[in-house]
Amino acid sequence: MPENDFFRVEGLTKRFGGLTALDKLTFSVEKGMLFSIIGPNGAGKSTLFNCINSLYRPDEGKVWFRGKEITGLNPHRIAAAGIGRTFQNIELFANMTTMENLMLGRHLHMKTGLFGAAMMFHRRSRAAREEMVHRERVERIIDLLELQASRDKFVSQLPYGTRKVVELGRALAAEPELLLLDEPAAGLNNEEKEDLIFWIQDIRREFGITILMIEHNMQLVQDVSDRILAINFGKMITEGEPDEVVNHPEVMKAYLGG
Amino acid sequence: MISQIILSGLAIGSVYALMALAMSITYKASEIPNFAQGEMAMISTYIAYVLLVVQGISFFWAFIFALLFALVLGLALEFVFIRRAKEPNLLNLIIITLGFQMMLYGLAGWKWGADQRRLRMPFSETETYDLGGGVVVSQLGLATIGTAVVLMLIIWLFLRFTKLGLAMKASQQNAMAARINGIRTNRILSLSFGISSVVGAIAGMMVAPVTTLDPGMMWDPLLKGFAAAVLGGLTSLGGVVVGGYLLGVIENLFGFYISLEFKSVVAFLIIVIVLYVRPSGLFGRHYVRKV
């Protein structure tokens, strides 16, 4: 029963003209799990995320989250339901500071409207208290991800690795229950990759977030995942424990081209 | 003498600045130069006229209702026309705004005719204040400058300090990221059209008492506003305001020292020069998006 799963994708299909990017993909993720999706370039991994977020409309199939069907809802409603995300190519607000980007992650939780903001005369007003709650949350994330040095810098001036972390921070600021990470390690150097592994573990421990991750780096995937789904040409190859999946003959074939 | 010319330039510059601001708000949100901006302002001004002169409502309420009408008109343009576009590429959307402009122009001509009417304001054009040194400003001129400054201040505060303002900024910089962070980007787009329509309507109500009220009244302010926006840099709200005032002053100086006949040409000369020398305008920035 899909209602009982924390997150479930059922028969998801997406076609672009003659190309079938996702072909009747089905899997489910339990709460608290780190579930990774691997597959060669063009296997349909990012398309899957875009269908979950409703940036694309799937042609067939359903997505269930916490007992409710969320297929085809507007992206902002998916965000409001508790699904956060980072992108492979980093989608930040480049002409804002790190702090502003993280505060935008809090957007969903902000209640103060036009009138309330105009009435923010003293520190104990409702709007001011709300602002402080948001700032505290954001500061906690800044501490956790060690972003203090980039706090007030414009994102466009930050190095690539730091921008990836800022994007992760923005997704966390929204307090999602499910976090979609699209190739978090891509373009990072070895040291940054190690930091990333620690952070992912920290995030799970501190916030109890369920993570769905696309990743190419096999070492990282093996180290942190609870379960792995391998796909190619939009179809499932296999799903299971990290060791089984990595040593699966078809997975090796897809990766080594043998 | 020269300070007098500059002051008059600032008064008309306020109108250009507001039109430029209106254009720039929608442009930043959607990259569409809205060619219906002028006619939307014109229709809103007619609404104020009808309420004020025909219905005999007080100036304050006529002004408020006209602005509400302008807001609805702006929302309607986005919601009814822009959003329905099947393949919304930029050119199609620009042509939609042109179509909307023609519709409104035709509507106004049919309803009110081509007669030139007068929109009476509670501010007089002949009552003047002496600012010392022979510089005088009319009551209307003062009201125009004052209204524009107050309005710009309100817009700045709105964009800088409210949740909606932040959401607008975010949607402009990265619509996709804004959506996955829970911002309803199409509402933000509607809102941008609504706000810019209100700003335009205020400009319209400031122009009408100086010139006349007729269906073609916003042609000149729109083109000047567009020139001001290009001069200031379409993507910088502060920049287009400076562009507006600058254009008003340059135009007036040109009219006095060089040729009154060719005064109107200055704006177009400026467009051409800016596009040759500094295409992104004085304060504009080109955002290059990496793929």
mmCIF file of N, CA and C in Angstrom, chain A residues 7-17 19-27 44 46-64 69-75 78 85 234, chain B residues 179:
data_model
loop_
_atom_site.group_PDB
_atom_site.id
_atom_site.type_symbol
_atom_site.label_atom_id
_atom_site.label_comp_id
_atom_site.label_asym_id
_atom_site.label_seq_id
_atom_site.Cartn_x
_atom_site.Cartn_y
_atom_site.Cartn_z
ATOM 1 N N PHE A 7 7.966 7.588 1.448
ATOM 2 C CA PHE A 7 8.066 8.186 0.112
ATOM 3 C C PHE A 7 8.057 7.056 -0.912
ATOM 4 N N ARG A 8 7.235 7.218 -1.935
ATOM 5 C CA ARG A 8 7.143 6.146 -2.918
ATOM 6 C C ARG A 8 6.947 6.706 -4.320
ATOM 7 N N VAL A 9 7.686 6.130 -5.247
ATOM 8 C CA VAL A 9 7.534 6.465 -6.658
ATOM 9 C C VAL A 9 6.986 5.227 -7.337
ATOM 10 N N GLU A 10 5.932 5.399 -8.120
ATOM 11 C CA GLU A 10 5.270 4.224 -8.677
ATOM 12 C C GLU A 10 5.058 4.371 -10.178
ATOM 13 N N GLY A 11 5.725 3.533 -10.932
ATOM 14 C CA GLY A 11 5.520 3.491 -12.385
ATOM 15 C C GLY A 11 5.792 4.806 -13.086
ATOM 16 N N LEU A 12 6.764 5.564 -12.572
ATOM 17 C CA LEU A 12 7.015 6.902 -13.101
ATOM 18 C C LEU A 12 7.647 6.840 -14.497
ATOM 19 N N THR A 13 7.013 7.531 -15.428
ATOM 20 C CA THR A 13 7.481 7.529 -16.813
ATOM 21 C C THR A 13 7.533 8.954 -17.326
ATOM 22 N N LYS A 14 8.637 9.314 -17.964
ATOM 23 C CA LYS A 14 8.754 10.631 -18.584
ATOM 24 C C LYS A 14 9.391 10.466 -19.958
ATOM 25 N N ARG A 15 8.703 10.988 -20.966
ATOM 26 C CA ARG A 15 9.252 10.911 -22.326
ATOM 27 C C ARG A 15 9.551 12.315 -22.827
ATOM 28 N N PHE A 16 10.662 12.423 -23.548
ATOM 29 C CA PHE A 16 10.959 13.667 -24.271
ATOM 30 C C PHE A 16 10.932 13.313 -25.741
ATOM 31 N N GLY A 17 9.833 13.612 -26.417
ATOM 32 C CA GLY A 17 9.705 13.196 -27.806
ATOM 33 C C GLY A 17 9.803 11.684 -27.865
ATOM 34 N N LEU A 19 12.382 9.913 -26.872
ATOM 35 C CA LEU A 19 13.277 9.381 -25.859
ATOM 36 C C LEU A 19 12.520 9.139 -24.555
ATOM 37 N N THR A 20 12.649 7.921 -24.043
ATOM 38 C CA THR A 20 12.019 7.645 -22.743
ATOM 39 C C THR A 20 13.067 7.812 -21.657
ATOM 40 N N ALA A 21 12.989 8.922 -20.941
ATOM 41 C CA ALA A 21 14.012 9.226 -19.940
ATOM 42 C C ALA A 21 13.776 8.445 -18.657
ATOM 43 N N LEU A 22 12.511 8.211 -18.343
ATOM 44 C CA LEU A 22 12.178 7.382 -17.183
ATOM 45 C C LEU A 22 11.167 6.358 -17.658
ATOM 46 N N ASP A 23 11.417 5.110 -17.291
ATOM 47 C CA ASP A 23 10.580 4.050 -17.823
ATOM 48 C C ASP A 23 9.990 3.231 -16.671
ATOM 49 N N LYS A 24 8.777 3.546 -16.290
ATOM 50 C CA LYS A 24 8.041 2.799 -15.251
ATOM 51 C C LYS A 24 8.897 2.517 -14.031
ATOM 52 N N LEU A 25 9.454 3.577 -13.479
ATOM 53 C CA LEU A 25 10.345 3.425 -12.331
ATOM 54 C C LEU A 25 9.525 3.327 -11.046
ATOM 55 N N THR A 26 9.841 2.341 -10.236
ATOM 56 C CA THR A 26 9.134 2.159 -8.963
ATOM 57 C C THR A 26 10.127 1.897 -7.844
ATOM 58 N N PHE A 27 10.019 2.635 -6.767
ATOM 59 C CA PHE A 27 10.815 2.336 -5.573
ATOM 60 C C PHE A 27 10.220 3.058 -4.395
ATOM 61 N N GLY A 44 18.760 9.217 -16.462
ATOM 62 C CA GLY A 44 17.441 9.717 -16.067
ATOM 63 C C GLY A 44 17.356 10.115 -14.613
ATOM 64 N N SER A 46 18.508 12.919 -12.921
ATOM 65 C CA SER A 46 18.036 14.283 -12.652
ATOM 66 C C SER A 46 16.595 14.466 -13.112
ATOM 67 N N THR A 47 16.223 13.762 -14.201
ATOM 68 C CA THR A 47 14.837 13.814 -14.660
ATOM 69 C C THR A 47 13.903 13.315 -13.560
ATOM 70 N N LEU A 48 14.350 12.273 -12.865
ATOM 71 C CA LEU A 48 13.558 11.740 -11.755
ATOM 72 C C LEU A 48 13.327 12.820 -10.697
ATOM 73 N N PHE A 49 14.411 13.516 -10.323
ATOM 74 C CA PHE A 49 14.270 14.583 -9.325
ATOM 75 C C PHE A 49 13.337 15.679 -9.830
ATOM 76 N N ASN A 50 13.496 16.039 -11.093
ATOM 77 C CA ASN A 50 12.652 17.105 -11.637
ATOM 78 C C ASN A 50 11.184 16.705 -11.669
ATOM 79 N N CYS A 51 10.929 15.391 -11.842
ATOM 80 C CA CYS A 51 9.534 14.932 -11.796
ATOM 81 C C CYS A 51 9.006 14.974 -10.365
ATOM 82 N N ILE A 52 9.869 14.619 -9.406
ATOM 83 C CA ILE A 52 9.437 14.650 -8.004
ATOM 84 C C ILE A 52 9.090 16.089 -7.607
ATOM 85 N N ASN A 53 9.929 17.036 -8.050
ATOM 86 C CA ASN A 53 9.720 18.460 -7.723
ATOM 87 C C ASN A 53 8.643 19.128 -8.559
ATOM 88 N N SER A 54 8.151 18.395 -9.574
ATOM 89 C CA SER A 54 7.180 18.982 -10.509
ATOM 90 C C SER A 54 7.774 20.059 -11.401
ATOM 91 N N LEU A 55 9.100 20.079 -11.535
ATOM 92 C CA LEU A 55 9.661 20.985 -12.539
ATOM 93 C C LEU A 55 9.355 20.402 -13.908
ATOM 94 N N TYR A 56 9.247 19.067 -13.972
ATOM 95 C CA TYR A 56 8.696 18.374 -15.146
ATOM 96 C C TYR A 56 7.398 17.697 -14.733
ATOM 97 N N ARG A 57 6.508 17.540 -15.709
ATOM 98 C CA ARG A 57 5.303 16.734 -15.444
ATOM 99 C C ARG A 57 5.564 15.321 -15.951
ATOM 100 N N PRO A 58 5.446 14.321 -15.094
ATOM 101 C CA PRO A 58 5.621 12.952 -15.591
ATOM 102 C C PRO A 58 4.463 12.566 -16.510
ATOM 103 N N ASP A 59 4.763 11.694 -17.495
ATOM 104 C CA ASP A 59 3.700 11.271 -18.407
ATOM 105 C C ASP A 59 2.807 10.221 -17.761
ATOM 106 N N GLU A 60 3.429 9.360 -16.959
ATOM 107 C CA GLU A 60 2.649 8.344 -16.254
ATOM 108 C C GLU A 60 3.249 8.167 -14.871
ATOM 109 N N GLY A 61 2.478 7.528 -14.010
ATOM 110 C CA GLY A 61 3.006 7.163 -12.712
ATOM 111 C C GLY A 61 2.657 8.158 -11.624
ATOM 112 N N LYS A 62 2.990 7.770 -10.409
ATOM 113 C CA LYS A 62 2.592 8.562 -9.255
ATOM 114 C C LYS A 62 3.731 8.713 -8.268
ATOM 115 N N VAL A 63 3.685 9.807 -7.548
ATOM 116 C CA VAL A 63 4.641 10.025 -6.461
ATOM 117 C C VAL A 63 3.838 10.202 -5.173
ATOM 118 N N TRP A 64 4.207 9.448 -4.154
ATOM 119 C CA TRP A 64 3.518 9.528 -2.870
ATOM 120 C C TRP A 64 4.489 10.019 -1.818
ATOM 121 N N GLU A 69 -0.695 11.676 -2.297
ATOM 122 C CA GLU A 69 -0.153 11.724 -3.644
ATOM 123 C C GLU A 69 0.244 13.164 -3.950
ATOM 124 N N ILE A 70 1.463 13.338 -4.446
ATOM 125 C CA ILE A 70 1.920 14.706 -4.724
ATOM 126 C C ILE A 70 2.260 14.906 -6.197
ATOM 127 N N THR A 71 1.924 13.901 -7.023
ATOM 128 C CA THR A 71 2.247 14.006 -8.449
ATOM 129 C C THR A 71 1.646 15.266 -9.068
ATOM 130 N N GLY A 72 2.478 16.021 -9.739
ATOM 131 C CA GLY A 72 1.971 17.151 -10.522
ATOM 132 C C GLY A 72 1.505 18.357 -9.729
ATOM 133 N N LEU A 73 1.667 18.345 -8.414
ATOM 134 C CA LEU A 73 1.363 19.563 -7.653
ATOM 135 C C LEU A 73 2.353 20.649 -8.065
ATOM 136 N N ASN A 74 1.987 21.910 -7.831
ATOM 137 C CA ASN A 74 2.938 22.980 -8.147
ATOM 138 C C ASN A 74 4.207 22.859 -7.300
ATOM 139 N N PRO A 75 5.353 23.248 -7.876
ATOM 140 C CA PRO A 75 6.614 23.115 -7.122
ATOM 141 C C PRO A 75 6.568 23.734 -5.734
ATOM 142 N N ILE A 78 4.980 21.366 -3.365
ATOM 143 C CA ILE A 78 5.841 20.226 -3.033
ATOM 144 C C ILE A 78 6.840 20.669 -1.970
ATOM 145 N N ARG A 85 15.610 20.507 -1.856
ATOM 146 C CA ARG A 85 16.432 19.991 -2.949
ATOM 147 C C ARG A 85 17.663 20.828 -3.209
ATOM 148 N N GLY A 234 16.706 4.959 -17.842
ATOM 149 C CA GLY A 234 15.421 5.215 -17.192
ATOM 150 C C GLY A 234 14.789 4.004 -16.529
ATOM 151 N N ARG B 179 11.084 28.660 -7.000
ATOM 152 C CA ARG B 179 9.944 27.737 -6.947
ATOM 153 C C ARG B 179 10.194 26.587 -5.988
#
